Amino acid sequence: MHGCNETHDAQLSSWVHSANEADCDFPIQNLPFGVFRSTVGNEVFRVGVAIGDQILDLFQVARQGVFAGEVQAALETCSEHSLNQLMSLGQPVWSALRLALSRALRSGSPLESKLSDCLVPQAESEYALPAEIGDYTDFYTSIHHATNVGKLFRPDNPLLPNYKWLPIGYHGRASSVVVSGQDVIRPKGQTLAPAAQTPQLTPCKRLDIELELGVFIGTGNARGTSIPLALAEDHVFGLCLLNDWSARDLQAWEYQPLGPFLSKSFATTISPWVVTTEALAPYRVALERPQSDPALIPYLDSLQNNTLGAFDLELEVLIQTQQMREAKLPPEKLIQTNYRHAYWTVAQMVAHHTVNGCNLQSGDLFGTGTLSGPTLDQAGALLEITQGGKSPITLANGQVRTFLEDGDEVTLRGWCQHGSGPRIGFGTCIGRVLPSIAAGA
Ligand code: MN
């Protein structure tokens, strides 16, 4: 687990002036990694770091030849169209690269003139997925989400007996993980209408969001070995925003006995920027696990995990309907919550995932599960906010929503900030719902 170092100093400023503006998501203390290309010209995707409203093109930085040793070796992986190779180099190298970039981007750095040629405006860039994702696993780490959803199905017994013993998860679909900005086509599937005797193939009528964070695995483990809790975060490259689009009517019919399948596999949207766990070091907080809960089995328990395993990370979800867009109304906030309310930590997810000898690989993605807070306005899915569709939401323009309608655009945001200090932002994770494709099309 990372402590704080000179890269976290709140007083640092950058010669990239936009990085010094209040409320900028990408100050010099952040330095998130992503895969991008300029929309000007005919360039290939490569690795960059967000700084202010610019991207430092690490492929170009590598060609400047101003660094040496492991930092230069790390930069030479940045001509790739994914972060996988950089991820596989391991935590000490990621950390050395962060330090070198922090020093090079600081106000007064002698490298300013060379590196200023390597900046690409974000406004003239497009993004690819940050990594080639071999496997995607979605967890269920918010006890508030598990309780809210459990109550809809089992009012007397919302939490199943395993919940406080292990981080529940299922294997998701990697092929349909897409980067922010890609449209989401309303899925079709089997649904059983209330009081109907037989299911029908219909477009989903209860399309939902799930506000989650993604966790990118940096270095994996050999099959047959496990990653202990104490070392788990050394294997984690960083976090991103993740919207696990969910078809609730498909899910209700298909989920027993093996869990979600087609209700989740049609699309998962992630933000283009991966914020390293090192950047998040100043925002670590204690795990919220009541003293009265059962003592954990030792492979999931440590003092460090209990005292510093969680993150004070604000999250919000905004919606903009088609009608709002046409009326030039800005997106409206639906949800605000904080990652600190999760019941299981990133480290516990890694330790549990590998306890059976399952091998993780560079670029594997975990979803945290819907990150609902303790109150209903902090719930991370429409299913919870609308009480299973029984309590519709009225938006400021008078439109009513129980679930998503065609044309709705959903934006996730996340950030860590202490007072007026630097904002370690995650950028945005955006997706717009398009109508289902007609039968035969
Ligand atoms: Mn999910």
Coordinates of C-alpha atoms and ligand atoms in Angstrom, one line a residue:
M1 CA 0.0 0.0 0.0
H2 CA 1.3 3.4 -1.0
G3 CA 2.3 6.1 1.5
C4 CA 2.5 9.8 0.5
N5 CA 5.6 11.2 -1.1
E6 CA 6.7 14.3 -3.0
T7 CA 4.3 13.7 -5.9
H8 CA 1.3 14.2 -3.5
D9 CA 2.5 17.6 -2.2
A10 CA -0.6 19.8 -2.5
Q11 CA 1.6 22.9 -3.2
L12 CA 3.0 21.5 -6.5
S13 CA 2.0 23.4 -9.6
S14 CA 2.7 22.6 -13.3
W15 CA 3.9 24.6 -16.2
V16 CA 0.8 23.3 -18.0
H17 CA -1.3 26.1 -16.6
S18 CA -4.7 24.5 -17.1
A19 CA -3.6 21.9 -14.5
N20 CA -3.4 24.5 -11.8
E21 CA -7.0 25.7 -12.1
A22 CA -9.3 25.0 -9.2
D23 CA -11.6 22.0 -9.8
C24 CA -9.4 20.7 -12.7
D25 CA -9.7 16.9 -12.6
F26 CA -6.1 16.4 -13.7
P27 CA -3.7 18.5 -11.6
I28 CA -0.1 17.5 -11.3
Q29 CA -0.9 15.4 -8.2
N30 CA -3.1 13.1 -10.3
L31 CA -1.3 11.9 -13.5
P32 CA -3.8 9.2 -14.7
F33 CA -2.9 7.0 -17.6
G34 CA -5.0 6.3 -20.7
V35 CA -4.9 5.3 -24.3
F36 CA -5.7 8.0 -26.9
R37 CA -4.9 9.4 -30.3
S38 CA -5.1 12.9 -31.8
T39 CA -8.2 13.4 -34.0
V40 CA -6.0 15.6 -36.1
G41 CA -4.1 13.7 -38.7
N42 CA -4.0 9.9 -39.0
E43 CA -2.3 8.7 -35.8
V44 CA -2.4 5.4 -34.0
F45 CA -3.5 4.9 -30.4
R46 CA -0.8 5.2 -27.8
V47 CA -0.4 5.8 -24.0
G48 CA -0.7 9.2 -22.5
V49 CA -1.1 11.0 -19.1
A50 CA -3.8 13.6 -18.5
I51 CA -2.5 17.0 -17.3
G52 CA -4.9 19.9 -17.1
D53 CA -6.8 20.1 -20.4
Q54 CA -3.9 18.4 -22.2
I55 CA -2.5 14.9 -22.7
L56 CA 1.2 14.2 -22.4
D57 CA 1.9 11.9 -25.3
L58 CA 4.3 9.3 -23.7
F59 CA 5.1 7.8 -27.0
Q60 CA 6.5 11.2 -28.1
V61 CA 8.2 11.6 -24.6
A62 CA 10.0 8.3 -25.1
R63 CA 11.4 9.6 -28.4
Q64 CA 12.7 12.7 -26.8
G65 CA 15.3 10.5 -25.0
V66 CA 15.4 12.8 -21.9
F67 CA 14.9 9.9 -19.4
A68 CA 17.0 6.8 -18.7
G69 CA 16.9 3.5 -17.0
E70 CA 13.6 2.0 -15.9
V71 CA 11.7 5.2 -16.6
Q72 CA 12.8 5.2 -20.2
A73 CA 12.0 1.4 -20.4
A74 CA 8.5 2.2 -19.1
L75 CA 8.1 5.0 -21.6
E76 CA 9.0 2.6 -24.5
T77 CA 6.0 0.5 -23.7
C78 CA 3.8 3.6 -24.4
S79 CA 3.8 3.1 -28.2
E80 CA 1.4 0.3 -27.5
H81 CA -2.3 0.7 -28.0
S82 CA -3.0 -0.5 -24.5
L83 CA -1.5 -0.2 -21.0
N84 CA -1.0 -3.9 -20.6
Q85 CA 2.8 -3.8 -21.1
L86 CA 3.3 -0.9 -18.8
M87 CA 1.0 -2.6 -16.2
S88 CA 3.1 -5.8 -16.4
L89 CA 6.3 -4.0 -15.4
G90 CA 5.1 -3.7 -11.8
Q91 CA 4.5 -1.3 -9.0
P92 CA 8.1 0.0 -8.5
V93 CA 8.3 1.0 -12.2
W94 CA 4.9 2.6 -12.2
S95 CA 6.0 4.6 -9.2
A96 CA 9.3 5.6 -10.7
L97 CA 7.5 6.8 -13.9
R98 CA 5.0 8.8 -11.8
L99 CA 7.9 10.5 -9.9
A100 CA 9.8 11.3 -13.1
L101 CA 6.6 12.7 -14.8
S102 CA 5.7 14.7 -11.7
R103 CA 9.2 16.4 -11.6
A104 CA 9.2 17.0 -15.4
L105 CA 5.8 18.6 -15.4
R106 CA 6.4 20.9 -12.4
S107 CA 6.7 24.6 -12.7
G108 CA 10.3 25.5 -13.4
S109 CA 11.3 22.1 -14.8
P110 CA 14.1 22.3 -17.3
L111 CA 12.2 19.8 -19.5
E112 CA 9.4 22.2 -20.2
S113 CA 10.6 23.2 -23.6
K114 CA 11.1 19.6 -24.8
L115 CA 7.9 18.2 -23.3
S116 CA 5.7 21.0 -24.3
D117 CA 6.1 19.6 -27.9
C118 CA 4.5 16.3 -26.6
L119 CA 1.2 17.8 -25.4
V120 CA -2.0 17.0 -27.3
P121 CA -5.2 18.9 -26.4
Q122 CA -7.9 16.7 -24.8
A123 CA -10.4 18.5 -27.0
E124 CA -8.7 17.2 -30.1
S125 CA -8.3 13.6 -28.8
E126 CA -10.3 10.4 -28.8
Y127 CA -9.9 7.4 -26.5
A128 CA -9.6 3.6 -26.7
L129 CA -10.1 1.2 -23.8
P130 CA -7.1 1.7 -21.4
A131 CA -6.2 -2.0 -21.6
E132 CA -6.9 -5.3 -23.4
I133 CA -9.1 -6.9 -20.8
G134 CA -8.7 -10.6 -20.7
D135 CA -11.2 -11.2 -17.9
Y136 CA -13.8 -9.0 -16.2
T137 CA -15.2 -9.9 -12.8
D138 CA -18.0 -7.9 -11.2
F139 CA -18.2 -7.8 -7.4
Y140 CA -21.0 -6.8 -5.0
T141 CA -19.1 -4.9 -2.4
S142 CA -21.7 -2.4 -1.1
I143 CA -23.7 -3.8 1.7
H144 CA -26.2 -1.0 1.3
H145 CA -26.8 -2.0 -2.4
A146 CA -27.0 -5.7 -1.4
T147 CA -29.5 -4.9 1.3
N148 CA -31.6 -2.5 -0.8
V149 CA -31.8 -5.0 -3.7
G150 CA -32.3 -8.0 -1.3
K151 CA -35.2 -6.2 0.3
L152 CA -37.0 -6.0 -3.0
F153 CA -36.9 -9.8 -3.3
R154 CA -36.7 -10.9 0.3
P155 CA -38.2 -8.2 2.6
D156 CA -37.6 -10.3 5.8
N157 CA -34.1 -11.6 4.9
P158 CA -32.4 -9.1 2.5
L159 CA -28.8 -10.2 3.1
L160 CA -27.8 -13.8 2.3
P161 CA -25.8 -15.6 4.9
N162 CA -22.5 -15.5 3.0
Y163 CA -22.4 -11.7 2.5
K164 CA -20.3 -10.7 5.6
W165 CA -17.9 -13.6 5.0
L166 CA -16.7 -13.1 1.5
P167 CA -16.7 -10.6 -1.4
I168 CA -19.5 -11.9 -3.7
G169 CA -18.7 -11.7 -7.4
Y170 CA -19.5 -13.3 -10.8
H171 CA -17.5 -13.6 -14.0
G172 CA -18.6 -10.8 -16.4
R173 CA -18.2 -10.3 -20.1
A174 CA -14.9 -8.6 -21.2
S175 CA -15.8 -8.3 -25.0
S176 CA -18.5 -5.7 -24.4
V177 CA -16.6 -3.4 -22.0
V178 CA -16.4 -0.1 -24.0
V179 CA -14.8 3.2 -23.4
S180 CA -16.8 6.3 -22.5
G181 CA -18.7 7.9 -25.3
Q182 CA -19.8 4.7 -27.0
D183 CA -23.6 4.3 -27.4
V184 CA -25.5 1.5 -25.7
I185 CA -28.2 -0.2 -27.7
R186 CA -31.2 -1.3 -25.6
P187 CA -30.9 -5.0 -25.3
K188 CA -33.5 -7.5 -26.2
G189 CA -34.1 -10.6 -24.2
Q190 CA -36.6 -13.0 -22.5
T191 CA -38.8 -11.4 -20.0
L192 CA -41.7 -12.7 -18.0
A193 CA -44.4 -10.0 -17.7
P194 CA -46.3 -9.8 -14.4
A195 CA -49.0 -12.5 -14.2
A196 CA -47.9 -14.0 -17.6
Q197 CA -47.5 -17.7 -17.9
T198 CA -44.8 -17.7 -20.6
P199 CA -41.8 -15.5 -21.3
Q200 CA -41.5 -13.4 -24.5
L201 CA -38.5 -12.0 -26.4
T202 CA -38.9 -8.2 -26.1
P203 CA -36.7 -5.1 -25.9
C204 CA -35.7 -4.5 -22.2
K205 CA -38.2 -2.3 -20.4
R206 CA -36.3 -1.9 -17.2
L207 CA -32.9 -0.6 -18.4
D208 CA -30.7 0.5 -15.4
I209 CA -27.3 1.9 -14.5
E210 CA -24.9 0.6 -11.9
L211 CA -22.6 3.2 -10.4
E212 CA -19.3 1.3 -9.9
L213 CA -15.6 1.8 -9.9
G214 CA -13.4 -0.4 -12.1
V215 CA -10.1 -1.9 -10.7
F216 CA -7.3 -2.6 -13.2
I217 CA -5.0 -5.4 -12.3
G218 CA -1.4 -4.5 -13.1
T219 CA 0.6 -7.6 -12.4
G220 CA -1.0 -11.0 -12.0
N221 CA -0.1 -14.3 -10.3
A222 CA 0.7 -17.8 -11.5
R223 CA -2.1 -20.3 -11.6
G224 CA -2.1 -22.3 -8.4
T225 CA -0.8 -19.4 -6.3
S226 CA -2.6 -16.8 -4.3
I227 CA -2.0 -13.1 -3.7
P228 CA -2.0 -12.4 0.1
L229 CA -3.9 -9.5 1.4
A230 CA -0.8 -7.7 2.5
L231 CA 0.6 -7.7 -1.1
A232 CA -2.7 -7.3 -2.9
E233 CA -2.5 -3.6 -3.7
D234 CA 0.9 -4.0 -5.3
H235 CA -0.9 -5.9 -8.0
V236 CA -3.4 -3.1 -8.7
F237 CA -2.5 -0.5 -11.3
G238 CA -5.4 1.8 -10.7
L239 CA -9.1 2.7 -10.7
C240 CA -11.5 4.0 -13.2
L241 CA -15.3 4.8 -13.4
L242 CA -17.5 2.0 -14.5
N243 CA -21.2 1.9 -15.5
D244 CA -22.5 -1.7 -15.4
W245 CA -25.6 -1.3 -17.6
S246 CA -28.3 -3.7 -16.4
A247 CA -31.5 -5.1 -17.9
R248 CA -33.5 -5.7 -14.7
D249 CA -36.4 -7.5 -16.4
L250 CA -34.1 -9.9 -18.2
Q251 CA -32.2 -10.3 -14.9
A252 CA -35.3 -11.1 -12.8
W253 CA -36.2 -14.0 -15.2
E254 CA -32.7 -15.4 -15.9
Y255 CA -30.7 -15.1 -12.7
Q256 CA -31.6 -18.2 -10.9
P257 CA -29.7 -20.4 -10.2
L258 CA -26.4 -19.2 -11.7
G259 CA -26.7 -15.4 -11.5
P260 CA -26.7 -12.6 -14.1
F261 CA -26.0 -13.5 -17.7
L262 CA -27.5 -11.6 -20.7
S263 CA -28.9 -8.9 -18.4
K264 CA -25.3 -7.6 -18.0
S265 CA -23.3 -8.8 -20.9
F266 CA -24.5 -6.3 -23.6
A267 CA -22.4 -3.3 -22.4
T268 CA -20.2 -2.0 -19.6
T269 CA -18.8 1.5 -20.0
I270 CA -15.6 2.7 -18.4
S271 CA -13.8 6.0 -18.2
P272 CA -10.7 6.4 -20.4
W273 CA -8.5 7.5 -17.6
V274 CA -7.1 5.1 -15.0
V275 CA -6.1 6.9 -11.7
T276 CA -3.3 5.0 -10.1
T277 CA -3.7 3.8 -6.5
E278 CA -0.6 5.8 -5.7
A279 CA -2.3 9.0 -6.7
L280 CA -5.1 8.1 -4.2
A281 CA -2.8 7.6 -1.3
P282 CA -3.8 10.8 0.6
Y283 CA -7.4 9.8 0.5
R284 CA -7.3 6.5 2.3
V285 CA -9.7 5.9 5.1
A286 CA -10.7 3.1 7.5
L287 CA -13.0 0.3 6.3
E288 CA -16.6 0.7 7.5
R289 CA -17.2 -2.7 9.1
P290 CA -19.2 -2.7 12.3
Q291 CA -17.5 -4.2 15.3
S292 CA -20.5 -6.5 15.8
D293 CA -20.0 -8.2 12.4
P294 CA -18.3 -11.6 12.4
A295 CA -14.6 -11.7 12.7
L296 CA -13.0 -12.3 9.3
I297 CA -11.2 -15.4 8.2
P298 CA -7.5 -14.4 8.4
Y299 CA -6.8 -14.3 4.6
L300 CA -9.3 -11.4 4.4
D301 CA -8.2 -9.6 7.6
S302 CA -5.4 -7.2 8.5
L303 CA -5.0 -4.1 10.6
Q304 CA -3.8 -2.2 7.6
N305 CA -6.8 -3.2 5.6
N306 CA -9.1 -2.2 8.4
T307 CA -7.5 1.1 9.1
L308 CA -6.6 2.3 5.6
G309 CA -8.2 -0.1 3.1
A310 CA -11.0 2.2 1.9
F311 CA -10.9 5.4 -0.2
D312 CA -12.7 8.7 0.5
L313 CA -13.8 9.1 -3.2
E314 CA -16.9 11.1 -4.1
L315 CA -19.1 9.7 -6.9
E316 CA -22.0 11.1 -8.8
V317 CA -24.4 10.2 -11.6
L318 CA -26.0 12.7 -13.9
I319 CA -28.7 12.2 -16.5
Q320 CA -29.6 14.2 -19.6
T321 CA -32.7 13.1 -21.5
Q322 CA -33.2 13.7 -25.2
Q323 CA -35.8 16.4 -24.3
M324 CA -33.3 18.1 -22.0
R325 CA -30.6 18.1 -24.8
E326 CA -33.0 19.6 -27.3
A327 CA -33.9 22.3 -24.7
K328 CA -30.2 22.9 -24.1
L329 CA -30.6 21.9 -20.4
P330 CA -27.5 20.7 -18.6
P331 CA -27.3 17.1 -17.2
E332 CA -29.1 16.8 -13.9
K333 CA -27.7 15.0 -10.8
L334 CA -29.4 11.8 -9.9
I335 CA -27.0 10.3 -7.3
Q336 CA -24.2 11.4 -5.0
T337 CA -22.4 9.0 -2.8
N338 CA -18.9 8.0 -1.7
Y339 CA -16.8 4.9 -2.2
R340 CA -15.9 4.8 1.5
H341 CA -19.2 3.1 2.3
A342 CA -18.1 -0.1 0.6
Y343 CA -18.1 -3.2 2.8
W344 CA -15.1 -4.9 1.1
T345 CA -11.9 -3.3 -0.1
V346 CA -9.9 -3.5 -3.3
A347 CA -7.3 -5.6 -1.5
Q348 CA -9.9 -8.0 -0.2
M349 CA -11.3 -8.5 -3.7
V350 CA -7.8 -9.4 -5.0
A351 CA -7.0 -11.7 -2.1
H352 CA -10.3 -13.5 -2.4
H353 CA -10.3 -13.8 -6.2
T354 CA -6.9 -15.6 -6.0
V355 CA -7.3 -17.6 -2.8
N356 CA -8.3 -20.7 -4.9
G357 CA -5.3 -20.4 -7.1
C358 CA -7.1 -18.5 -9.9
N359 CA -4.5 -16.6 -12.0
L360 CA -5.1 -12.9 -12.6
Q361 CA -3.4 -11.2 -15.6
S362 CA -2.3 -7.7 -16.5
G363 CA -5.3 -5.8 -17.8
D364 CA -7.9 -7.8 -15.9
L365 CA -10.8 -5.6 -14.8
F366 CA -12.8 -5.9 -11.6
G367 CA -16.0 -4.0 -11.0
T368 CA -16.7 -3.0 -7.4
G369 CA -20.4 -3.6 -7.7
T370 CA -23.0 -0.9 -7.4
L371 CA -21.6 1.6 -4.8
S372 CA -24.7 2.6 -2.9
G373 CA -24.3 4.6 0.3
P374 CA -26.4 4.2 3.5
T375 CA -29.3 6.4 2.4
L376 CA -31.6 6.0 -0.6
D377 CA -30.4 9.2 -2.3
Q378 CA -27.0 7.7 -2.3
A379 CA -28.2 4.5 -4.0
G380 CA -26.2 3.7 -7.2
A381 CA -28.9 2.2 -9.3
L382 CA -32.4 3.2 -10.5
L383 CA -33.8 -0.1 -9.2
E384 CA -33.0 1.1 -5.7
I385 CA -33.9 4.8 -6.1
T386 CA -37.3 3.9 -7.6
Q387 CA -37.9 1.0 -5.2
G388 CA -38.1 -1.5 -8.0
G389 CA -40.0 0.9 -10.3
K390 CA -42.7 1.8 -7.7
S391 CA -41.5 5.4 -6.9
P392 CA -40.7 7.2 -10.2
I393 CA -38.3 10.2 -10.2
T394 CA -39.5 13.5 -11.5
L395 CA -36.7 15.5 -13.2
A396 CA -36.5 19.3 -13.0
N397 CA -38.1 19.7 -16.5
G398 CA -41.1 17.6 -15.4
Q399 CA -40.1 14.4 -17.1
V400 CA -40.6 11.2 -15.1
R401 CA -38.2 8.2 -15.0
T402 CA -38.4 4.8 -13.4
F403 CA -35.8 3.2 -15.7
L404 CA -33.8 4.6 -18.7
E405 CA -35.6 5.7 -21.9
D406 CA -34.1 5.8 -25.3
G407 CA -32.0 9.0 -25.8
D408 CA -31.1 9.2 -22.1
E409 CA -27.4 10.0 -21.6
V410 CA -25.8 9.0 -18.3
T411 CA -22.6 10.5 -17.0
L412 CA -20.5 9.2 -14.0
R413 CA -18.0 11.4 -12.3
G414 CA -15.6 10.7 -9.4
W415 CA -13.0 12.6 -7.5
C416 CA -11.0 12.8 -4.3
Q417 CA -10.3 16.2 -2.7
H418 CA -9.4 17.7 0.7
G419 CA -10.8 21.2 1.2
S420 CA -9.4 23.5 -1.5
G421 CA -6.5 21.1 -2.2
P422 CA -6.0 19.4 -5.6
R423 CA -8.9 17.5 -7.1
I424 CA -7.9 13.9 -8.1
G425 CA -10.6 13.5 -10.7
F426 CA -11.6 10.6 -12.8
G427 CA -12.9 12.6 -15.7
T428 CA -16.2 11.3 -17.1
C429 CA -17.8 8.0 -18.0
I430 CA -20.6 8.6 -20.5
G431 CA -23.0 6.5 -22.4
R432 CA -26.2 7.2 -24.4
V433 CA -29.1 4.7 -24.8
L434 CA -30.2 4.0 -28.3
P435 CA -33.4 2.2 -29.3
S436 CA -33.4 -1.6 -29.6
I437 CA -32.7 -2.9 -33.1
A438 CA -35.9 -4.0 -34.7
A439 CA -36.4 -7.8 -35.3
G440 CA -34.9 -8.9 -38.5
A441 CA -32.6 -5.9 -38.7
Ligands
MN1 MN -22.6 -4.7 -11.3

